[in-house]
Every structure is written in C-alpha cells, then in structure tokens.
mmCIF file of C-alpha atoms in Angstrom:
data_model
loop_
_atom_site.group_PDB
_atom_site.id
_atom_site.type_symbol
_atom_site.label_atom_id
_atom_site.label_comp_id
_atom_site.label_asym_id
_atom_site.label_seq_id
_atom_site.Cartn_x
_atom_site.Cartn_y
_atom_site.Cartn_z
ATOM 1 C CA MET A 989 148.357 242.125 155.117
ATOM 2 C CA PRO A 990 151.913 243.202 154.337
ATOM 3 C CA MET A 991 154.403 243.392 157.155
ATOM 4 C CA SER A 992 155.258 246.867 158.425
ATOM 5 C CA ASP A 993 158.677 248.118 159.308
ATOM 6 C CA ALA A 994 157.520 248.179 162.877
ATOM 7 C CA ASP A 995 156.692 244.534 162.794
ATOM 8 C CA SER A 996 160.205 243.694 161.568
ATOM 9 C CA ALA A 997 162.238 246.084 163.808
ATOM 10 C CA LEU A 998 164.312 244.499 166.554
ATOM 11 C CA THR A 999 164.934 246.523 169.798
ATOM 12 C CA LEU A 1000 167.884 245.303 171.803
ATOM 13 C CA LEU A 1001 167.631 245.630 175.529
ATOM 14 C CA PRO A 1002 171.132 245.641 177.190
ATOM 15 C CA ASP A 1003 171.987 244.054 180.551
ATOM 16 C CA TYR A 1004 168.555 242.460 180.731
ATOM 17 C CA PRO A 1005 167.266 241.001 183.984
ATOM 18 C CA LEU A 1006 165.923 237.420 183.548
ATOM 19 C CA ARG A 1007 164.454 236.780 186.953
ATOM 20 C CA ALA A 1008 160.913 237.110 185.633
ATOM 21 C CA HIS A 1009 161.686 234.965 182.673
ATOM 22 C CA ASN A 1010 162.680 231.656 184.431
ATOM 23 C CA THR A 1011 160.367 229.842 186.758
ATOM 24 C CA PHE A 1012 163.150 228.996 189.133
ATOM 25 C CA GLY A 1013 163.437 232.702 189.768
ATOM 26 C CA PHE A 1014 167.215 232.804 189.391
ATOM 27 C CA ASP A 1015 168.548 236.398 189.506
ATOM 28 C CA VAL A 1016 170.596 236.373 186.320
ATOM 29 C CA ARG A 1017 171.055 238.763 183.399
ATOM 30 C CA ALA A 1018 171.596 238.581 179.638
ATOM 31 C CA ARG A 1019 173.961 240.840 177.694
ATOM 32 C CA PHE A 1020 171.099 241.574 175.396
ATOM 33 C CA ALA A 1021 167.405 240.646 175.163
ATOM 34 C CA ALA A 1022 164.810 241.161 172.512
ATOM 35 C CA ARG A 1023 161.016 240.743 172.707
ATOM 36 C CA ILE A 1024 159.789 238.889 169.580
ATOM 37 C CA ALA A 1025 156.133 239.573 168.635
ATOM 38 C CA HIS A 1026 156.527 238.923 164.954
ATOM 39 C CA ALA A 1027 158.400 236.191 163.026
ATOM 40 C CA ALA A 1028 159.923 238.853 160.802
ATOM 41 C CA GLN A 1029 161.894 240.273 163.735
ATOM 42 C CA PHE A 1030 164.153 237.092 163.672
ATOM 43 C CA ASP A 1031 165.429 238.159 160.274
ATOM 44 C CA ALA A 1032 167.203 241.197 161.875
ATOM 45 C CA LEU A 1033 169.352 238.930 164.099
ATOM 46 C CA HIS A 1034 171.986 238.003 161.444
ATOM 47 C CA ARG A 1035 172.119 241.567 160.071
ATOM 48 C CA ASP A 1036 172.834 243.398 163.372
ATOM 49 C CA ALA A 1037 176.709 243.565 163.782
ATOM 50 C CA ARG A 1038 176.313 244.077 167.509
ATOM 51 C CA ILE A 1039 174.940 240.618 168.051
ATOM 52 C CA ALA A 1040 175.666 238.672 164.819
ATOM 53 C CA HIS A 1041 178.325 236.465 166.490
ATOM 54 C CA LEU A 1042 176.759 236.196 170.043
ATOM 55 C CA PRO A 1043 175.052 233.051 171.323
ATOM 56 C CA ARG A 1044 171.231 233.054 171.121
ATOM 57 C CA LEU A 1045 168.683 231.547 173.462
ATOM 58 C CA VAL A 1046 164.966 231.538 172.781
ATOM 59 C CA LEU A 1047 162.865 231.761 175.862
ATOM 60 C CA GLY A 1048 159.152 231.177 176.171
ATOM 61 C CA GLY A 1049 157.863 230.870 179.771
ATOM 62 C CA GLY A 1050 161.353 229.895 181.074
ATOM 63 C CA SER A 1051 159.864 226.786 182.652
ATOM 64 C CA ASN A 1052 162.348 224.266 181.431
ATOM 65 C CA VAL A 1053 165.685 226.104 181.876
ATOM 66 C CA VAL A 1054 168.302 226.326 184.619
ATOM 67 C CA PHE A 1055 170.537 229.361 184.436
ATOM 68 C CA THR A 1056 173.863 228.681 186.096
ATOM 69 C CA ARG A 1057 175.366 232.082 185.326
ATOM 70 C CA ASP A 1058 174.542 235.302 183.433
ATOM 71 C CA PHE A 1059 173.922 234.662 179.768
ATOM 72 C CA ASP A 1060 176.617 236.261 177.595
ATOM 73 C CA GLY A 1061 174.536 236.463 174.522
ATOM 74 C CA VAL A 1062 171.154 237.423 173.180
ATOM 75 C CA VAL A 1063 167.950 236.089 174.782
ATOM 76 C CA LEU A 1064 165.036 236.107 172.438
ATOM 77 C CA ILE A 1065 161.698 236.284 174.418
ATOM 78 C CA ASP A 1066 159.074 234.643 172.217
ATOM 79 C CA GLU A 1067 155.807 236.618 172.405
ATOM 80 C CA ILE A 1068 154.338 235.577 169.110
ATOM 81 C CA ALA A 1069 150.504 235.351 169.737
ATOM 82 C CA GLY A 1070 147.505 233.942 167.825
ATOM 83 C CA ARG A 1071 145.191 231.038 168.089
ATOM 84 C CA ARG A 1072 142.969 229.851 165.157
ATOM 85 C CA ALA A 1073 141.315 226.980 163.632
ATOM 86 C CA VAL A 1074 142.954 226.589 160.230
ATOM 87 C CA ARG A 1075 140.559 224.139 158.574
ATOM 88 C CA GLU A 1076 138.685 220.902 159.275
ATOM 89 C CA ASP A 1077 137.867 217.775 157.471
ATOM 90 C CA GLY A 1078 135.545 214.899 158.175
ATOM 91 C CA ASP A 1079 137.935 213.435 160.761
ATOM 92 C CA ALA A 1080 139.670 216.240 162.555
ATOM 93 C CA TRP A 1081 140.218 219.997 163.249
ATOM 94 C CA LEU A 1082 143.583 221.577 162.506
ATOM 95 C CA VAL A 1083 144.273 224.234 165.018
ATOM 96 C CA GLU A 1084 147.364 226.680 165.047
ATOM 97 C CA ALA A 1085 148.825 228.691 167.821
ATOM 98 C CA GLY A 1086 151.655 231.149 167.905
ATOM 99 C CA GLY A 1087 154.877 230.027 169.684
ATOM 100 C CA GLY A 1088 154.486 232.558 172.442
ATOM 101 C CA GLU A 1089 151.043 231.460 173.454
ATOM 102 C CA ASN A 1090 150.659 230.186 177.058
ATOM 103 C CA TRP A 1091 150.252 226.380 176.614
ATOM 104 C CA HIS A 1092 147.619 225.896 179.329
ATOM 105 C CA ALA A 1093 145.517 228.772 177.975
ATOM 106 C CA PHE A 1094 145.650 227.357 174.544
ATOM 107 C CA VAL A 1095 144.468 223.869 175.845
ATOM 108 C CA ALA A 1096 141.511 225.600 177.545
ATOM 109 C CA TRP A 1097 140.745 227.517 174.352
ATOM 110 C CA THR A 1098 140.524 224.377 172.270
ATOM 111 C CA LEU A 1099 137.991 222.907 174.781
ATOM 112 C CA GLU A 1100 135.981 226.172 174.866
ATOM 113 C CA HIS A 1101 135.779 225.908 171.043
ATOM 114 C CA GLY A 1102 134.687 222.233 171.164
ATOM 115 C CA MET A 1103 137.930 220.790 169.871
ATOM 116 C CA PRO A 1104 139.044 218.381 172.731
ATOM 117 C CA GLY A 1105 142.068 216.062 172.701
ATOM 118 C CA LEU A 1106 144.776 218.011 174.680
ATOM 119 C CA GLU A 1107 143.110 218.037 178.049
ATOM 120 C CA ASN A 1108 145.506 215.481 179.605
ATOM 121 C CA LEU A 1109 148.206 218.056 179.088
ATOM 122 C CA ALA A 1110 146.448 220.830 181.016
ATOM 123 C CA LEU A 1111 148.449 223.090 183.379
ATOM 124 C CA ILE A 1112 151.811 222.123 181.972
ATOM 125 C CA PRO A 1113 153.764 225.376 182.370
ATOM 126 C CA GLY A 1114 155.426 227.009 179.389
ATOM 127 C CA THR A 1115 154.436 228.114 175.855
ATOM 128 C CA VAL A 1116 153.140 226.431 172.756
ATOM 129 C CA GLY A 1117 156.562 226.950 171.018
ATOM 130 C CA ALA A 1118 158.395 224.917 173.800
ATOM 131 C CA ALA A 1119 155.933 222.027 173.658
ATOM 132 C CA PRO A 1120 157.483 220.355 170.551
ATOM 133 C CA ILE A 1121 161.001 220.891 171.765
ATOM 134 C CA GLN A 1122 160.330 218.792 174.921
ATOM 135 C CA ASN A 1123 157.570 216.621 173.374
ATOM 136 C CA ILE A 1124 155.621 217.391 176.608
ATOM 137 C CA GLY A 1125 153.596 214.636 178.169
ATOM 138 C CA ALA A 1126 151.391 213.787 181.040
ATOM 139 C CA TYR A 1127 148.855 211.223 182.179
ATOM 140 C CA GLY A 1128 149.159 208.968 179.234
ATOM 141 C CA LEU A 1129 149.449 211.480 176.460
ATOM 142 C CA GLU A 1130 152.345 212.994 174.567
ATOM 143 C CA MET A 1131 152.097 216.094 172.446
ATOM 144 C CA LYS A 1132 153.321 214.279 169.384
ATOM 145 C CA THR A 1133 150.056 212.292 169.382
ATOM 146 C CA TYR A 1134 148.136 215.200 167.985
ATOM 147 C CA PHE A 1135 150.972 217.141 166.436
ATOM 148 C CA ASP A 1136 150.620 218.086 162.785
ATOM 149 C CA SER A 1137 153.416 220.493 161.898
ATOM 150 C CA LEU A 1138 155.269 223.494 162.998
ATOM 151 C CA VAL A 1139 156.936 226.590 161.456
ATOM 152 C CA ALA A 1140 160.425 227.524 162.735
ATOM 153 C CA ILE A 1141 162.841 230.206 161.837
ATOM 154 C CA GLU A 1142 166.519 229.351 161.329
ATOM 155 C CA LEU A 1143 168.305 231.976 163.504
ATOM 156 C CA ALA A 1144 171.476 232.212 161.573
ATOM 157 C CA THR A 1145 169.568 233.071 158.204
ATOM 158 C CA GLY A 1146 166.139 234.205 159.101
ATOM 159 C CA ARG A 1147 164.833 231.444 156.758
ATOM 160 C CA SER A 1148 161.446 229.930 157.529
ATOM 161 C CA GLU A 1149 161.134 226.181 157.440
ATOM 162 C CA ARG A 1150 158.200 223.794 157.999
ATOM 163 C CA PHE A 1151 158.627 220.673 160.056
ATOM 164 C CA ASP A 1152 156.320 217.656 159.973
ATOM 165 C CA ALA A 1153 156.463 214.982 162.816
ATOM 166 C CA ALA A 1154 159.021 212.945 160.963
ATOM 167 C CA ARG A 1155 161.423 215.907 160.786
ATOM 168 C CA CYS A 1156 160.830 216.708 164.347
ATOM 169 C CA ALA A 1157 162.074 213.133 165.325
ATOM 170 C CA PHE A 1158 159.999 213.020 168.504
ATOM 171 C CA GLY A 1159 161.097 210.807 171.327
ATOM 172 C CA TYR A 1160 160.387 210.613 175.092
ATOM 173 C CA ARG A 1161 160.787 214.217 176.272
ATOM 174 C CA ASP A 1162 162.982 214.620 173.143
ATOM 175 C CA SER A 1163 163.043 215.952 169.600
ATOM 176 C CA PHE A 1164 165.281 217.181 166.884
ATOM 177 C CA PHE A 1165 165.158 220.616 168.618
ATOM 178 C CA LYS A 1166 166.883 219.274 171.650
ATOM 179 C CA ARG A 1167 169.565 217.675 169.739
ATOM 180 C CA GLU A 1168 170.813 218.629 166.241
ATOM 181 C CA GLY A 1169 168.499 221.598 166.106
ATOM 182 C CA ARG A 1170 169.423 222.996 169.506
ATOM 183 C CA ALA A 1171 169.965 226.810 169.415
ATOM 184 C CA ARG A 1172 169.460 226.792 165.788
ATOM 185 C CA PHE A 1173 165.829 227.353 165.426
ATOM 186 C CA ALA A 1174 163.011 229.419 166.931
ATOM 187 C CA ILE A 1175 159.526 227.930 166.766
ATOM 188 C CA VAL A 1176 157.086 230.552 165.364
ATOM 189 C CA SER A 1177 153.787 228.436 165.255
ATOM 190 C CA VAL A 1178 152.533 225.018 165.929
ATOM 191 C CA THR A 1179 149.629 223.186 164.263
ATOM 192 C CA PHE A 1180 147.738 220.352 166.004
ATOM 193 C CA ARG A 1181 145.280 217.762 164.300
ATOM 194 C CA LEU A 1182 142.561 217.157 166.865
ATOM 195 C CA PRO A 1183 140.269 214.208 165.965
ATOM 196 C CA LYS A 1184 136.407 214.750 165.912
ATOM 197 C CA ARG A 1185 135.983 211.292 167.358
ATOM 198 C CA TRP A 1186 137.129 212.001 171.043
ATOM 199 C CA THR A 1187 138.489 209.119 173.185
ATOM 200 C CA PRO A 1188 139.272 209.796 176.867
ATOM 201 C CA ARG A 1189 142.603 208.832 178.175
ATOM 202 C CA LEU A 1190 141.994 207.569 181.720
ATOM 203 C CA GLY A 1191 144.744 204.940 182.061
ATOM 204 C CA TYR A 1192 146.560 206.729 184.831
ATOM 205 C CA ALA A 1193 145.253 205.818 188.349
ATOM 206 C CA ASP A 1194 145.466 209.468 189.568
ATOM 207 C CA VAL A 1195 143.016 210.594 186.859
ATOM 208 C CA ALA A 1196 140.470 207.728 187.518
ATOM 209 C CA ARG A 1197 140.644 208.418 191.338
ATOM 210 C CA GLU A 1198 139.971 212.136 190.823
ATOM 211 C CA LEU A 1199 137.097 211.515 188.587
ATOM 212 C CA ASP A 1200 135.699 209.030 191.030
ATOM 213 C CA ALA A 1201 136.025 211.576 193.845
ATOM 214 C CA ARG A 1202 134.008 213.907 191.723
ATOM 215 C CA GLY A 1203 131.285 211.229 191.220
ATOM 216 C CA ILE A 1204 132.048 210.824 187.472
ATOM 217 C CA ALA A 1205 132.144 207.331 186.052
ATOM 218 C CA PRO A 1206 134.815 206.760 183.391
ATOM 219 C CA ALA A 1207 132.094 206.026 180.755
ATOM 220 C CA ASP A 1208 130.441 209.315 181.489
ATOM 221 C CA ALA A 1209 133.582 211.523 181.590
ATOM 222 C CA ALA A 1210 133.488 214.517 179.178
ATOM 223 C CA PRO A 1211 136.650 216.362 177.992
ATOM 224 C CA ARG A 1212 136.040 219.154 180.509
ATOM 225 C CA ASP A 1213 135.861 216.612 183.271
ATOM 226 C CA VAL A 1214 139.145 215.272 182.278
ATOM 227 C CA PHE A 1215 140.717 218.595 182.041
ATOM 228 C CA ASP A 1216 139.334 219.653 185.533
ATOM 229 C CA ALA A 1217 140.672 216.450 186.995
ATOM 230 C CA VAL A 1218 144.179 216.945 185.553
ATOM 231 C CA VAL A 1219 144.289 220.581 186.718
ATOM 232 C CA ALA A 1220 143.239 219.424 190.308
ATOM 233 C CA ILE A 1221 145.831 216.692 190.437
ATOM 234 C CA ARG A 1222 148.643 218.912 189.295
ATOM 235 C CA ARG A 1223 147.713 221.725 191.682
ATOM 236 C CA ALA A 1224 147.719 219.301 194.527
ATOM 237 C CA LYS A 1225 151.109 217.830 193.756
ATOM 238 C CA LEU A 1226 153.123 220.562 192.121
ATOM 239 C CA PRO A 1227 153.998 224.014 193.638
ATOM 240 C CA ASP A 1228 153.059 227.179 191.851
ATOM 241 C CA PRO A 1229 156.313 228.668 190.502
ATOM 242 C CA LEU A 1230 155.069 232.214 191.441
ATOM 243 C CA ALA A 1231 155.105 230.995 195.109
ATOM 244 C CA LEU A 1232 158.073 228.567 195.058
ATOM 245 C CA GLY A 1233 160.560 228.596 192.222
ATOM 246 C CA ASN A 1234 160.689 225.334 190.202
ATOM 247 C CA ALA A 1235 160.691 223.964 186.708
ATOM 248 C CA GLY A 1236 158.179 221.197 187.190
ATOM 249 C CA SER A 1237 159.476 217.657 186.966
ATOM 250 C CA PHE A 1238 163.242 217.890 187.021
ATOM 251 C CA PHE A 1239 164.096 214.429 185.825
ATOM 252 C CA LYS A 1240 162.754 212.213 183.062
ATOM 253 C CA ASN A 1241 161.164 208.863 183.991
ATOM 254 C CA PRO A 1242 163.924 206.526 183.065
ATOM 255 C CA VAL A 1243 163.164 203.836 180.397
ATOM 256 C CA ILE A 1244 165.184 200.546 180.771
ATOM 257 C CA ASP A 1245 165.370 197.229 178.916
ATOM 258 C CA ALA A 1246 163.494 194.140 180.126
ATOM 259 C CA ALA A 1247 166.612 192.515 181.489
ATOM 260 C CA GLN A 1248 167.656 195.360 183.618
ATOM 261 C CA PHE A 1249 164.079 195.748 184.879
ATOM 262 C CA ASP A 1250 164.009 192.000 185.978
ATOM 263 C CA ALA A 1251 167.274 192.533 187.779
ATOM 264 C CA LEU A 1252 165.835 195.613 189.511
ATOM 265 C CA ARG A 1253 162.577 194.002 190.486
ATOM 266 C CA ALA A 1254 164.501 191.127 192.058
ATOM 267 C CA HIS A 1255 165.578 193.335 194.876
ATOM 268 C CA ALA A 1256 162.826 196.082 194.653
ATOM 269 C CA PRO A 1257 159.701 194.092 193.962
ATOM 270 C CA ASP A 1258 157.374 197.069 194.507
ATOM 271 C CA VAL A 1259 159.059 199.243 191.919
ATOM 272 C CA VAL A 1260 156.541 201.416 190.131
ATOM 273 C CA SER A 1261 156.754 200.678 186.433
ATOM 274 C CA TYR A 1262 154.982 201.031 183.127
ATOM 275 C CA PRO A 1263 155.531 198.555 180.246
ATOM 276 C CA GLN A 1264 156.362 200.179 176.946
ATOM 277 C CA PRO A 1265 155.186 198.971 173.487
ATOM 278 C CA ASP A 1266 158.736 198.143 172.441
ATOM 279 C CA GLY A 1267 159.280 195.804 175.329
ATOM 280 C CA ARG A 1268 161.177 198.208 177.529
ATOM 281 C CA VAL A 1269 159.901 199.420 180.834
ATOM 282 C CA LYS A 1270 159.459 203.028 182.145
ATOM 283 C CA LEU A 1271 160.116 203.657 185.772
ATOM 284 C CA ALA A 1272 158.752 206.364 188.125
ATOM 285 C CA ALA A 1273 161.714 208.682 188.777
ATOM 286 C CA GLY A 1274 159.807 210.126 191.737
ATOM 287 C CA TRP A 1275 159.509 206.709 193.374
ATOM 288 C CA LEU A 1276 163.113 206.066 193.021
ATOM 289 C CA ILE A 1277 164.103 209.495 194.520
ATOM 290 C CA ASP A 1278 161.595 209.062 197.371
ATOM 291 C CA LEU A 1279 163.059 205.522 198.299
ATOM 292 C CA CYS A 1280 166.493 207.163 198.420
ATOM 293 C CA GLY A 1281 165.163 209.395 201.124
ATOM 294 C CA TRP A 1282 165.357 212.741 199.227
ATOM 295 C CA LYS A 1283 161.659 213.791 199.398
ATOM 296 C CA GLY A 1284 161.438 216.955 201.280
ATOM 297 C CA ARG A 1285 165.253 217.292 201.938
ATOM 298 C CA ALA A 1286 167.432 220.270 201.080
ATOM 299 C CA LEU A 1287 170.996 221.210 200.247
ATOM 300 C CA GLY A 1288 171.079 224.886 201.225
ATOM 301 C CA ALA A 1289 168.348 226.903 199.512
ATOM 302 C CA ALA A 1290 167.656 224.209 196.960
ATOM 303 C CA ALA A 1291 165.292 221.453 197.981
ATOM 304 C CA VAL A 1292 163.262 218.537 196.836
ATOM 305 C CA HIS A 1293 159.471 219.293 197.118
ATOM 306 C CA ASP A 1294 157.755 217.593 200.013
ATOM 307 C CA ARG A 1295 154.838 216.368 198.026
ATOM 308 C CA GLN A 1296 156.537 215.413 194.759
ATOM 309 C CA ALA A 1297 160.043 214.096 194.714
ATOM 310 C CA LEU A 1298 160.445 214.844 190.989
ATOM 311 C CA VAL A 1299 160.249 218.597 191.662
ATOM 312 C CA LEU A 1300 163.260 220.511 192.799
ATOM 313 C CA VAL A 1301 162.672 223.975 194.206
ATOM 314 C CA ASN A 1302 164.325 227.252 195.008
ATOM 315 C CA ARG A 1303 163.329 228.023 198.589
ATOM 316 C CA GLY A 1304 164.726 231.576 198.228
ATOM 317 C CA GLY A 1305 168.119 232.712 197.132
ATOM 318 C CA ALA A 1306 169.289 229.525 195.445
ATOM 319 C CA THR A 1307 171.399 229.579 192.380
ATOM 320 C CA GLY A 1308 171.446 227.349 189.320
ATOM 321 C CA ALA A 1309 174.633 225.842 190.720
ATOM 322 C CA ASP A 1310 172.900 225.050 193.983
ATOM 323 C CA VAL A 1311 169.997 223.218 192.080
ATOM 324 C CA LEU A 1312 172.503 221.305 190.056
ATOM 325 C CA ALA A 1313 174.481 220.222 193.105
ATOM 326 C CA LEU A 1314 171.215 218.882 194.516
ATOM 327 C CA ALA A 1315 170.361 217.080 191.330
ATOM 328 C CA HIS A 1316 173.821 215.465 191.037
ATOM 329 C CA ALA A 1317 173.507 214.213 194.646
ATOM 330 C CA ILE A 1318 170.035 212.659 193.822
ATOM 331 C CA GLN A 1319 171.496 211.095 190.641
ATOM 332 C CA ARG A 1320 174.372 209.608 192.568
ATOM 333 C CA ASP A 1321 172.178 208.036 195.287
ATOM 334 C CA VAL A 1322 169.719 206.552 192.619
ATOM 335 C CA LYS A 1323 172.492 205.106 190.662
ATOM 336 C CA GLU A 1324 174.060 203.513 193.781
ATOM 337 C CA ARG A 1325 170.868 202.020 195.061
ATOM 338 C CA PHE A 1326 169.015 201.025 191.915
ATOM 339 C CA GLY A 1327 171.580 201.013 189.079
ATOM 340 C CA VAL A 1328 169.514 203.488 187.188
ATOM 341 C CA GLU A 1329 170.609 206.727 185.514
ATOM 342 C CA LEU A 1330 168.436 209.705 185.945
ATOM 343 C CA GLU A 1331 168.508 212.317 183.204
ATOM 344 C CA PRO A 1332 167.467 215.907 183.895
ATOM 345 C CA GLU A 1333 164.708 217.441 181.775
ATOM 346 C CA PRO A 1334 165.560 221.206 181.880
ATOM 347 C CA LEU A 1335 168.132 222.806 179.690
ATOM 348 C CA CYS A 1336 171.134 223.968 181.727
ATOM 349 C CA VAL A 1337 172.669 227.219 180.467
#
C-alpha cells in the first residue's frame, strides 16, 4: 500500500512536557517534540528549516534516560507499531516488531503465538526499538542471542538502512547505537530469529527458586512458566515506575579481568561473581553497592531502592542532577572500597 501524505506529515509540538515520557518522572520540557507513527515521517526532519540544525533525541518508553535539564532540540517519540511473523524455516521463526512496540507486550505476544525464546527478558521496561541500543539482558539471556536484523533511519538524511548483528556490534549493555551511531539513527523495526527447538535458561538461582516455589521442576518448566517466574521476580525486586520514578538498573554489572578479581576476592571472599567465557569475571553491582551501605539510603529526594541496590529512585521532586549526585557518591564509595568502577546504564541528557 503506498504511503499517504498524512503518513509522512510531521507535526511539531512546541515547548513539549516530557514528564510522561521518562520513567524517572523528571519535570522537563523539549523545545519541540514530534510523535512518529510511520517511518516516512523521519524524512521530513532534514527538510524542515525550523529544526534542521537542532539536536534530535529519539524516545521510546523513556526508561533508560536521565534528563538533567530541558532538551533544547527535537524529541522524536517513537510510536511505530506492528508485530508479525515474517516467515519460518525448519529451524526457526522470524518475527518482526515496530520500534515503538512495548517490549514486554511483544515478549508476551511471541509466547501467545507459540514462538518462545525471549521469556527471560519479560517485564524489562521500554520499547522494542530501544532493546538493541542497550542489548538488554536479564537472567542469563541477552537480546543479541535471538537478534536477526533491524531497520533504522539515518536522521540527517532520512535514508533507511538495514543492520545485521555484526553491524550492530553488540557488547554487554552496549551496541553501535550507543557509540558511533548515537543520535544518528532511529530504529524503525527489529526482527528476531526464535529457534523452534526451545531450551529453557534456568542458570540463575532466582529463576530456579521461583520455579521451585511454584512446584515446577526444571525438567518440566514450559516457556510460560519461565515467563511467569521472571515477571514475579522482577515485580518483587523492582519498583513500578508509575508509583516510584526509576529507570530500572542504574549501573552495569562490572566485568573485570582475572587478576583484578583474584585481588578483590582476597579481601572480599564472598564477592558475588559470574565467570565469563573470555576468562574475565562479571561482578554483581548491587552487591558492591549494598556492602558500601547505600541500600535504602537517600540524598534528598533521590534514593537507592530498599529492595534492590541497583535501582535509583525519585521519591518525589528529584531532578536529574539529584540522581546523578547520588550516582557519583555511590561510584566513589565502590571505587574506594573495592577498586571497581561502576558505569551507569542510562543515557544522561
């Protein structure tokens, strides 16, 4: 079906409030905003003299951004919808979703249609388009495992490009779109390859415990059982952003080399750690923060959640600067006690 003029029109909304578009609930504004429901609307960006030279920021669910001030540019609110099974072969289904689709709803949809694989990533906030940027991961699974490709629009030109996994250069909570491609592209759609031979990922103790509490043996666990267990775990540990502003895990779990880990373990023998295939070791950032005494503590209206030390929260009236001040204090203490650098996950604007 050909694209209509209405589909490609771009309506600019001046002095736009962003409180509802960031999960911390910061009361900031954008000089302009535009709701993007069709990829063709991106093409108008470089042709509109009012905004041609302004900074651009693509927002999905706003679950991975810290606004430290008003945004003096154009916020593009990704509302591109659509979920479909593209095709299948003997080994897998290829499933595509629009960049503006809610991630958790998409995961649930794949299960409802008999295409499991993403259940360990249930209830991660945000949109499908944001998932590759961060290479989201949880409970032993990273998004890149089942990633096939994506379509992105270059904001400066309106040109559409396809990215395979190699071009995306995925790393731990990292990708091309967080580095060289930052602020250059908007992700329109993402395609996943979900194997027909399903294998449960039950390596994390929390998941195994939750299944056991439900009377489900690992050998008997179905995809929906894993999905329900992950949802229950996340709801028990993490605050609902609608009730308490937050951006989920604020820090990456640090990955250190074997020599540094041996030195750390010498004076912290109980350190929570996960060996990596390359010989390095991933540490539990929440454990480090907790041992530094930050769990449940606050600096003004910004606080560390009392059930999960990885989560920083807005108790009401906090600014982005308040949250960053708290984050810096935590980073300083962890560095002084353990010699480990903590890196924030969210984008600070």
